[in-house]
Tab-separated table of C-alpha atoms in Angstrom:
chain	number	residue	atom	x	y	z
A	16	MET	CA	67.958	71.796	43.429
A	17	TYR	CA	70.183	69.423	41.518
A	18	LEU	CA	67.811	66.580	42.315
A	19	LEU	CA	64.885	68.511	40.850
A	20	ASN	CA	66.894	69.146	37.691
A	21	ASP	CA	67.735	65.452	37.486
A	22	ILE	CA	64.069	64.548	37.872
A	23	ILE	CA	63.210	66.749	34.905
A	24	LEU	CA	66.138	65.454	32.832
A	25	LEU	CA	65.682	61.772	33.629
A	26	CYS	CA	61.918	61.625	33.319
A	27	GLY	CA	61.912	63.953	30.347
A	28	THR	CA	64.519	61.872	28.531
A	29	GLY	CA	62.715	58.633	29.340
A	30	ILE	CA	59.383	60.025	28.136
A	31	TYR	CA	61.027	61.445	25.009
A	32	PHE	CA	62.588	58.122	24.007
A	33	THR	CA	59.439	56.211	24.964
A	34	ILE	CA	57.475	58.307	22.471
A	35	ARG	CA	60.202	58.537	19.820
A	36	LEU	CA	60.803	54.774	19.883
A	37	LYS	CA	57.059	54.040	20.010
A	38	PHE	CA	56.986	52.495	23.511
A	39	VAL	CA	59.955	50.235	22.895
A	40	GLN	CA	59.781	48.931	26.476
A	41	ILE	CA	56.383	47.405	25.701
A	42	VAL	CA	56.738	46.540	22.013
A	43	LYS	CA	60.150	44.888	22.435
A	44	PHE	CA	59.571	43.391	25.876
A	45	LYS	CA	58.925	39.873	24.562
A	46	ASP	CA	61.980	40.097	22.310
A	47	GLY	CA	64.128	41.164	25.258
A	48	TRP	CA	62.744	38.384	27.447
A	49	ASN	CA	63.377	35.718	24.810
A	50	ARG	CA	66.895	36.943	24.085
A	51	THR	CA	67.702	37.022	27.788
A	52	PHE	CA	66.177	33.777	29.008
A	53	GLY	CA	65.625	31.779	25.822
A	54	GLY	CA	69.015	30.082	25.949
A	55	LEU	CA	69.975	30.785	29.543
A	56	SER	CA	72.844	28.684	30.871
A	57	LEU	CA	75.184	29.122	33.831
A	58	LYS	CA	77.875	27.242	31.897
A	59	GLY	CA	78.361	29.644	29.027
A	60	LYS	CA	81.676	30.310	27.337
A	61	ALA	CA	84.143	32.269	29.426
A	62	ALA	CA	84.603	35.938	28.677
A	63	ASP	CA	87.774	36.972	26.940
A	64	LYS	CA	89.379	40.137	25.622
A	65	GLU	CA	86.836	40.190	22.797
A	66	GLY	CA	84.027	40.669	25.322
A	67	MET	CA	81.290	38.784	27.144
A	68	SER	CA	78.221	36.887	26.069
A	69	SER	CA	75.002	38.886	25.964
A	70	PHE	CA	73.807	37.278	29.205
A	71	GLN	CA	77.160	37.806	30.952
A	72	SER	CA	76.962	41.495	30.080
A	73	LEU	CA	73.406	41.647	31.425
A	74	ALA	CA	74.460	39.786	34.590
A	75	THR	CA	77.261	42.289	35.127
A	76	ALA	CA	74.806	45.148	34.582
A	77	ILE	CA	72.250	43.582	36.955
A	78	ALA	CA	75.003	43.035	39.501
A	79	ALA	CA	75.424	46.803	39.462
A	80	GLN	CA	71.700	47.558	39.379
A	81	VAL	CA	70.461	45.083	41.988
A	82	GLY	CA	72.623	46.230	44.863
A	83	THR	CA	71.561	48.155	47.914
A	84	GLY	CA	69.317	50.361	45.775
A	85	ASN	CA	66.532	47.786	45.747
A	86	LEU	CA	66.802	46.902	49.445
A	87	ALA	CA	68.280	49.781	51.438
A	88	GLY	CA	67.294	52.243	48.693
A	89	ALA	CA	63.639	51.258	48.806
A	90	ALA	CA	63.728	51.446	52.603
A	91	THR	CA	65.280	54.924	52.705
A	92	ALA	CA	62.792	56.101	50.062
A	93	LEU	CA	59.884	54.920	52.228
A	94	ILE	CA	61.239	56.820	55.221
A	95	ALA	CA	62.239	60.044	53.444
A	96	GLY	CA	59.488	60.188	50.808
A	97	GLY	CA	56.724	58.035	52.231
A	98	PRO	CA	54.973	55.146	50.428
A	99	GLY	CA	54.375	57.417	47.426
A	100	ALA	CA	58.106	57.370	46.690
A	101	ILE	CA	57.673	53.784	45.488
A	102	PHE	CA	55.247	54.974	42.791
A	103	TRP	CA	57.870	57.404	41.500
A	104	MET	CA	60.469	54.643	41.601
A	105	TRP	CA	58.114	52.653	39.354
A	106	MET	CA	57.813	55.582	36.950
A	107	SER	CA	61.582	55.876	36.914
A	108	ALA	CA	61.834	52.180	36.014
A	109	PHE	CA	59.190	52.257	33.268
A	110	PHE	CA	60.600	55.223	31.384
A	111	GLY	CA	64.099	54.099	32.292
A	112	MET	CA	63.623	50.963	30.187
A	113	ALA	CA	63.485	53.150	27.073
A	114	THR	CA	66.511	55.143	28.226
A	115	ILE	CA	68.622	52.076	28.921
A	116	PHE	CA	67.668	50.588	25.543
A	117	VAL	CA	69.255	53.669	24.001
A	118	GLU	CA	72.332	53.572	26.251
A	119	ALA	CA	73.059	49.899	25.570
A	120	SER	CA	72.509	50.236	21.823
A	121	LEU	CA	74.856	53.222	21.636
A	122	GLY	CA	77.389	51.444	23.829
A	123	GLN	CA	77.434	48.662	21.258
A	124	LYS	CA	77.515	51.056	18.302
A	125	TYR	CA	80.572	52.946	19.512
A	126	LYS	CA	82.571	50.254	21.289
A	127	THR	CA	86.224	50.069	20.347
A	128	THR	CA	89.300	47.916	20.846
A	129	THR	CA	92.310	48.863	22.950
A	130	GLU	CA	95.930	48.446	21.852
A	131	ASP	CA	96.137	45.085	23.621
A	132	GLY	CA	93.021	43.822	21.830
A	133	HIS	CA	90.421	44.218	24.594
A	134	VAL	CA	86.928	45.429	23.701
A	135	ILE	CA	85.913	48.545	25.608
A	136	GLY	CA	83.050	50.995	25.451
A	137	GLY	CA	80.692	53.276	27.332
A	138	PRO	CA	79.316	56.823	27.414
A	139	ALA	CA	82.731	58.467	27.128
A	140	TYR	CA	82.976	56.979	23.629
A	141	TYR	CA	79.480	57.786	22.364
A	142	ILE	CA	79.621	61.285	23.878
A	143	GLN	CA	82.681	61.977	21.737
A	144	ALA	CA	80.763	60.709	18.719
A	145	ALA	CA	77.845	62.988	19.563
A	146	TYR	CA	79.939	66.132	20.036
A	147	LYS	CA	82.887	66.355	17.697
A	148	GLY	CA	86.199	67.984	18.482
A	149	THR	CA	87.216	69.665	21.730
A	150	LEU	CA	83.669	69.954	23.119
A	151	GLY	CA	83.092	66.206	22.869
A	152	LYS	CA	86.431	65.492	24.511
A	153	ILE	CA	85.689	67.862	27.398
A	154	ILE	CA	82.215	66.432	28.055
A	155	SER	CA	83.452	62.836	27.868
A	156	VAL	CA	86.335	63.591	30.272
A	157	ILE	CA	83.912	65.238	32.704
A	158	PHE	CA	81.685	62.163	32.553
A	159	ALA	CA	84.622	59.797	33.084
A	160	ILE	CA	85.779	61.721	36.163
A	161	LEU	CA	82.266	61.865	37.626
A	162	ILE	CA	81.549	58.156	37.174
A	163	ILE	CA	84.844	57.241	38.823
A	164	LEU	CA	83.857	59.366	41.817
A	165	ALA	CA	80.147	58.469	41.769
A	166	LEU	CA	80.398	54.691	41.476
A	167	GLY	CA	83.951	53.581	42.115
A	168	ILE	CA	84.260	55.696	45.263
A	169	MET	CA	80.980	57.205	46.597
A	170	GLY	CA	78.743	54.422	45.293
A	171	ASN	CA	80.927	51.674	46.693
A	172	MET	CA	80.915	53.486	50.039
A	173	VAL	CA	77.121	53.023	50.039
A	174	GLN	CA	77.499	49.320	49.298
A	175	SER	CA	80.055	48.729	52.065
A	176	ASN	CA	78.018	50.875	54.460
A	177	SER	CA	74.903	48.770	53.873
A	178	ILE	CA	76.823	45.511	54.282
A	179	SER	CA	78.461	46.653	57.521
A	180	SER	CA	75.132	47.962	58.881
A	181	ALA	CA	73.347	44.702	58.036
A	182	PHE	CA	76.014	42.536	59.653
A	183	SER	CA	76.388	44.721	62.741
A	184	ASN	CA	72.599	44.381	63.181
A	185	SER	CA	72.905	40.605	62.845
A	186	PHE	CA	76.088	39.824	64.773
A	187	PRO	CA	78.063	41.473	67.616
A	188	VAL	CA	80.805	42.724	65.294
A	189	ASN	CA	82.273	46.194	64.827
A	190	THR	CA	81.654	47.885	61.471
A	191	LYS	CA	85.386	48.623	61.154
A	192	ILE	CA	86.161	44.910	61.207
A	193	ILE	CA	83.623	44.341	58.430
A	194	GLY	CA	85.189	47.226	56.513
A	195	VAL	CA	88.631	45.632	56.783
A	196	ILE	CA	87.301	42.308	55.477
A	197	LEU	CA	85.494	43.962	52.563
A	198	SER	CA	88.439	46.139	51.613
A	199	GLY	CA	90.663	43.063	51.654
A	200	PHE	CA	89.175	41.823	48.387
A	201	ILE	CA	91.604	42.945	45.683
A	202	PHE	CA	90.219	43.401	42.190
A	203	LEU	CA	92.745	41.668	39.989
A	204	GLY	CA	90.627	39.291	37.960
A	205	GLY	CA	89.677	41.605	35.107
A	206	VAL	CA	86.732	41.053	32.766
A	207	LYS	CA	86.972	37.256	32.854
A	208	ARG	CA	86.610	36.935	36.631
A	209	ILE	CA	83.899	39.596	36.791
A	210	ALA	CA	81.836	37.825	34.128
A	211	SER	CA	82.343	34.397	35.694
A	212	PHE	CA	81.349	35.609	39.152
A	213	THR	CA	78.313	37.690	38.197
A	214	GLU	CA	76.944	35.181	35.690
A	215	LYS	CA	76.639	32.578	38.458
A	216	ILE	CA	75.986	34.584	41.605
A	217	VAL	CA	73.389	37.049	40.272
A	218	PRO	CA	70.699	34.395	39.525
A	219	ILE	CA	71.387	32.586	42.813
A	220	MET	CA	71.272	35.657	45.034
A	221	ALA	CA	68.227	37.014	43.216
A	222	ILE	CA	66.189	33.816	43.493
A	223	SER	CA	67.044	33.457	47.199
A	224	TYR	CA	65.898	36.966	48.025
A	225	LEU	CA	62.795	36.787	45.822
A	226	LEU	CA	61.649	33.550	47.463
A	227	GLY	CA	62.184	34.966	50.947
A	228	ALA	CA	60.307	38.160	50.116
A	229	ILE	CA	57.410	36.312	48.459
A	230	ILE	CA	57.026	34.000	51.470
A	231	LEU	CA	56.886	36.961	53.838
A	232	ILE	CA	54.376	38.813	51.662
A	233	MET	CA	52.186	35.707	51.504
A	234	LEU	CA	52.199	35.563	55.302
A	235	ASN	CA	50.887	39.146	55.282
A	236	ILE	CA	48.722	38.710	52.169
A	237	THR	CA	45.647	40.400	53.712
A	238	LYS	CA	47.643	43.625	54.086
A	239	VAL	CA	48.791	43.789	50.432
A	240	PRO	CA	45.764	45.779	49.134
A	241	HIS	CA	46.321	48.418	51.819
A	242	ALA	CA	50.021	48.567	50.884
A	243	PHE	CA	49.149	49.407	47.259
A	244	TYR	CA	46.555	51.901	48.490
A	245	MET	CA	49.264	53.664	50.528
A	246	ILE	CA	51.615	53.769	47.540
A	247	PHE	CA	49.129	55.293	45.083
A	248	VAL	CA	47.426	57.739	47.443
A	249	SER	CA	50.674	58.887	49.037
A	250	ALA	CA	52.214	59.562	45.619
A	251	PHE	CA	49.826	62.506	45.176
A	252	ASN	CA	48.608	63.215	48.718
A	253	PRO	CA	51.133	62.014	51.316
A	254	GLU	CA	49.419	63.750	54.238
A	255	ALA	CA	46.304	61.619	53.673
A	256	ILE	CA	48.360	58.560	54.612
A	257	ILE	CA	51.060	59.673	57.023
A	258	GLY	CA	49.957	63.137	58.134
A	259	GLY	CA	52.321	66.087	58.221
A	260	SER	CA	54.509	65.073	61.156
A	261	LEU	CA	57.617	64.208	59.135
A	262	GLY	CA	57.124	67.006	56.638
A	263	ILE	CA	56.684	64.633	53.682
A	264	GLY	CA	54.887	66.181	50.715
A	265	ILE	CA	54.496	65.379	47.024
A	266	GLN	CA	57.835	67.000	46.210
A	267	GLN	CA	59.593	64.824	48.801
A	268	ALA	CA	57.906	61.695	47.460
A	269	MET	CA	58.945	62.538	43.892
A	270	ARG	CA	62.422	63.665	44.885
A	271	PHE	CA	63.359	60.580	46.848
A	272	GLY	CA	61.437	58.227	44.570
A	273	ILE	CA	63.297	59.396	41.467
A	274	ALA	CA	66.629	59.661	43.301
A	275	ARG	CA	66.362	56.145	44.721
A	276	GLY	CA	64.930	54.925	41.418
A	277	LEU	CA	68.047	56.214	39.700
A	278	PHE	CA	70.232	54.449	42.243
A	279	SER	CA	68.078	51.331	41.857
A	280	ASN	CA	67.903	50.822	38.081
A	281	GLU	CA	70.730	53.156	36.919
A	282	ALA	CA	68.898	53.997	33.683
A	283	GLY	CA	70.260	57.304	32.456
A	284	MET	CA	73.293	57.277	34.722
A	285	GLY	CA	75.596	55.939	32.043
A	286	SER	CA	76.963	53.097	34.175
A	287	THR	CA	75.591	49.881	32.679
A	288	PRO	CA	76.521	50.750	29.039
A	289	HIS	CA	80.077	49.789	30.005
A	290	ALA	CA	78.910	46.200	30.465
A	291	HIS	CA	76.480	46.139	27.544
A	292	ALA	CA	79.093	47.614	25.182
A	293	ILE	CA	81.294	44.526	25.423
A	294	ALA	CA	78.550	41.975	24.760
A	295	LYS	CA	79.107	39.764	21.720
A	296	VAL	CA	76.031	40.472	19.599
A	297	ASP	CA	75.424	40.907	15.882
A	298	TYR	CA	73.459	44.158	16.034
A	299	PRO	CA	73.478	46.988	18.633
A	300	CYS	CA	69.763	46.831	19.436
A	301	GLU	CA	70.012	43.140	20.304
A	302	GLN	CA	71.770	44.189	23.488
A	303	GLY	CA	69.431	47.154	23.848
A	304	VAL	CA	66.385	44.912	24.329
A	305	VAL	CA	68.353	42.679	26.723
A	306	ALA	CA	69.356	45.734	28.783
A	307	MET	CA	65.668	46.542	29.358
A	308	MET	CA	65.314	43.280	31.278
A	309	GLY	CA	67.813	44.521	33.829
A	310	VAL	CA	65.605	47.513	34.677
A	311	PHE	CA	62.507	45.299	34.709
A	312	PHE	CA	64.201	42.985	37.197
A	313	THR	CA	65.026	45.878	39.523
A	314	PHE	CA	61.341	46.852	39.328
A	315	ILE	CA	60.389	43.400	40.619
A	316	VAL	CA	62.944	43.424	43.441
A	317	LEU	CA	62.175	46.926	44.701
A	318	THR	CA	58.419	46.226	44.583
A	319	LEU	CA	58.794	43.101	46.683
A	320	THR	CA	61.022	44.964	49.144
A	321	ALA	CA	58.463	47.751	49.452
A	322	LEU	CA	55.611	45.285	49.984
A	323	VAL	CA	57.603	43.409	52.635
A	324	ILE	CA	58.089	46.630	54.599
A	325	LEU	CA	54.623	48.096	54.037
A	326	THR	CA	52.749	44.902	54.951
A	327	SER	CA	54.805	44.492	58.129
A	328	GLY	CA	53.224	47.616	59.618
A	329	ILE	CA	56.561	48.822	60.974
A	330	LEU	CA	56.356	52.220	59.261
A	331	GLU	CA	52.994	53.073	60.763
A	332	ASP	CA	53.894	51.683	64.196
A	333	GLN	CA	57.418	53.063	64.630
A	334	ILE	CA	58.187	55.734	62.004
A	335	TYR	CA	55.333	57.792	60.610
A	336	HIS	CA	53.938	58.939	63.957
A	337	LEU	CA	57.234	60.637	64.893
A	338	SER	CA	57.344	64.444	64.925
A	339	SER	CA	60.808	64.747	63.355
A	340	PRO	CA	63.116	62.658	61.127
A	341	SER	CA	65.850	63.131	63.738
A	342	LEU	CA	63.861	60.882	66.082
A	343	ILE	CA	64.066	57.873	63.742
A	344	PRO	CA	66.416	55.283	65.300
A	345	GLU	CA	69.631	54.706	63.348
A	346	THR	CA	68.895	50.954	63.361
A	347	LEU	CA	65.713	51.566	61.328
A	348	LYS	CA	67.384	53.627	58.632
A	349	GLY	CA	68.490	51.956	55.431
A	350	ILE	CA	68.790	48.191	55.398
A	351	GLY	CA	67.844	47.969	59.086
A	352	LEU	CA	64.213	48.689	58.161
A	353	ALA	CA	64.057	45.680	55.823
A	354	GLN	CA	65.767	43.520	58.446
A	355	LYS	CA	63.210	44.569	61.054
A	356	ALA	CA	60.354	43.653	58.706
A	357	PHE	CA	61.789	40.147	58.242
A	358	GLU	CA	62.497	39.831	61.959
A	359	MET	CA	58.846	40.414	62.819
A	360	LYS	CA	57.902	37.097	61.165
A	361	PHE	CA	61.111	35.045	61.147
A	362	GLY	CA	62.908	36.289	64.260
A	363	HIS	CA	66.654	36.856	64.197
A	364	ILE	CA	66.976	34.381	61.322
A	365	GLY	CA	65.243	36.984	59.148
A	366	VAL	CA	67.832	39.579	60.138
A	367	ILE	CA	70.672	37.222	59.216
A	368	PHE	CA	68.938	36.260	55.941
A	369	ILE	CA	68.813	39.892	54.789
A	370	ALA	CA	72.428	40.417	55.841
A	371	LEU	CA	73.548	37.452	53.729
A	372	CYS	CA	71.404	38.472	50.745
A	373	LEU	CA	72.737	41.999	50.931
A	374	LEU	CA	76.294	40.709	51.137
A	375	PHE	CA	75.905	39.061	47.731
A	376	PHE	CA	73.836	41.900	46.258
A	377	ALA	CA	76.207	44.616	47.397
A	378	PHE	CA	79.459	42.763	46.835
A	379	SER	CA	78.502	41.938	43.252
A	380	THR	CA	77.655	45.627	42.820
A	381	ILE	CA	81.051	46.616	44.201
A	382	ILE	CA	82.718	44.375	41.633
A	383	ALA	CA	80.609	45.737	38.762
A	384	TRP	CA	81.040	49.371	39.801
A	385	TYR	CA	84.746	48.878	40.230
A	386	PHE	CA	84.793	47.546	36.660
A	387	PHE	CA	82.825	50.544	35.324
A	388	GLY	CA	85.166	52.954	37.063
A	389	GLU	CA	88.208	51.050	35.809
A	390	GLN	CA	86.979	51.378	32.219
A	391	ASN	CA	87.002	55.146	32.628
A	392	ILE	CA	90.355	55.166	34.424
A	393	LYS	CA	91.775	53.428	31.359
A	394	TYR	CA	90.029	55.952	29.109
A	395	LEU	CA	91.601	58.863	30.991
A	396	PHE	CA	94.997	57.576	32.105
A	397	GLY	CA	95.662	54.212	30.476
A	398	GLN	CA	96.133	50.685	31.795
A	399	LYS	CA	98.897	51.523	34.304
A	400	ALA	CA	96.609	53.680	36.438
A	401	ALA	CA	94.217	50.769	37.126
A	402	LYS	CA	96.201	49.416	40.091
A	403	ILE	CA	96.335	52.818	41.788
A	404	TYR	CA	92.580	53.112	41.281
A	405	ALA	CA	92.096	49.687	42.906
A	406	LEU	CA	93.938	50.812	46.040
A	407	VAL	CA	91.897	54.023	46.252
A	408	VAL	CA	88.640	52.054	45.958
A	409	VAL	CA	89.734	49.664	48.711
A	410	VAL	CA	90.402	52.587	51.072
A	411	PHE	CA	87.008	54.174	50.438
A	412	ILE	CA	85.205	50.858	50.839
A	413	PHE	CA	86.631	50.740	54.351
A	414	ILE	CA	85.736	54.380	55.055
A	415	GLY	CA	82.180	53.858	53.808
A	416	SER	CA	81.622	50.963	56.188
A	417	THR	CA	82.274	53.241	59.179
A	418	LEU	CA	80.140	56.280	58.261
A	419	LYS	CA	76.514	57.059	59.075
A	420	VAL	CA	73.805	56.080	56.594
A	421	ASP	CA	72.504	59.591	55.859
A	422	LEU	CA	75.924	61.022	54.966
A	423	VAL	CA	76.865	58.179	52.625
A	424	TRP	CA	73.553	58.315	50.745
A	425	ALA	CA	73.734	62.114	50.446
A	426	LEU	CA	77.185	61.877	48.848
A	427	ALA	CA	75.999	59.145	46.473
A	428	ASP	CA	72.889	61.120	45.443
A	429	CYS	CA	74.996	64.190	44.730
A	430	PHE	CA	77.542	62.511	42.465
A	431	ASN	CA	74.919	60.306	40.781
A	432	GLY	CA	73.010	63.460	39.907
A	433	LEU	CA	76.078	65.092	38.429
A	434	MET	CA	77.101	62.182	36.190
A	435	VAL	CA	73.601	61.962	34.710
A	436	ILE	CA	73.918	65.292	32.896
A	437	PRO	CA	76.788	64.578	30.430
A	438	ASN	CA	75.398	61.103	29.702
A	439	LEU	CA	71.934	62.410	28.846
A	440	LEU	CA	73.451	65.153	26.704
A	441	GLY	CA	75.186	62.413	24.729
A	442	ILE	CA	72.213	60.137	24.140
A	443	LEU	CA	69.845	63.002	23.319
A	444	ALA	CA	72.259	64.337	20.689
A	445	LEU	CA	72.357	60.864	19.112
A	446	SER	CA	68.585	60.318	19.174
A	447	PRO	CA	68.225	60.433	15.347
A	448	LEU	CA	70.808	57.659	15.067
A	449	VAL	CA	69.012	55.606	17.721
A	450	SER	CA	65.746	55.911	15.813
A	451	SER	CA	67.507	54.699	12.679
A	452	LEU	CA	69.071	51.766	14.549
A	453	ALA	CA	65.691	50.766	15.974
A	454	LYS	CA	64.031	50.867	12.550
A	455	ASP	CA	66.812	48.848	10.927
A	456	TYR	CA	66.627	46.320	13.777
A	457	LYS	CA	63.331	45.066	12.361
A	458	LYS	CA	64.985	44.411	8.986
A	459	PHE	CA	67.974	42.795	10.674
A	460	LYS	CA	65.762	40.402	12.659
A	461	LYS	CA	63.787	39.456	9.554
A	462	GLU	CA	66.967	38.701	7.579
A	463	LYS	CA	68.424	36.739	10.479
A	464	ASN	CA	65.264	34.642	10.832
A	465	ASN	CA	65.319	33.873	7.096
A	466	GLN	CA	68.961	32.740	7.334
A	467	ASN	CA	68.144	30.450	10.254
A	468	LYS	CA	65.337	28.693	8.386
């Protein structure tokens, strides 16, 4: 039932802020686009203890958002919830843009500086501002513990699991060997290395995957209308598309669509505010509108992934006619489904291509999620505990690479659902302040434009 509660909370919060902020995701879309890509450069100033550039913060956030959720996540949603799950992933993204605007703006508003001069921020800090005294401290501590477990440990198990699955499908190599290689990367670079890596690798990995997906969709262009038909009809009447053999109904479509949407765009989870909080901007909402572009980008990636799979015909030929989910081959669960879709047109090269794309997607997510967890380790225990946390993460990255897909995703869904609650409690309590910030943002922009003339 926790997933149903999360659906109500996430969608309800997104709808609430969409209305309260007068459809900020539409009204401020152009502003967010211009701020994100207007002066884009891969040779920006290096991050330092005072924070990152606005784009570096977005790149770090996207590194977390565009991981396995948009490839393996879309694939598992299609299997567990049918094509209609993609519609609910879209809804999650649309309303999530308003939610993440709020999260990023509040992250900026309540960021602080540590004793050694480093800028730090995130939900733990704005939750304490929302609920004064002991209550605020308790809720913020609960959130910090949950995000460490949800992302740093369980979430990174999903990432390593998807990488190991993709490579074992591509090459004759044991998943344990892949796990050892992945866990061998030690996270010692801090904010500077994270920003430098994500700022450069995120655009490259994204463009590579987008081009590959677009080419494949163009090769199956005549099947695209039917793919959209399946998505919209199955969202409200799954049996009309796939029958009742796998037991997929509207509730399943919504459940897995929202759950995978959450894992895909992370709006409402309280993860990406850690990156947006340390952006160097002049006004909180400047990073809020930039943060919306991260969710929009995940919308593009997951849509292309879904179209690649749906236009390949693999679901109808090999999945939806089965009488039970237990009959679905392990190689077609998760990322294997996307690899199979590429293989049908490009042969084994397509399988390798997805494995390489996922390596960059998932590894950048591991780095970002490690960073988010580390921020909360420092909040709870101080700087000295960071190295112990790094060792724990390394161990679980290895463990995740050896487990079955279903178990890893179930663990991730559970802890993601739990960490949503304290974060949403925080942003909802601060909604009057957010409204005030959004209104004053118009005045701020006008004054800034006058100064620049």
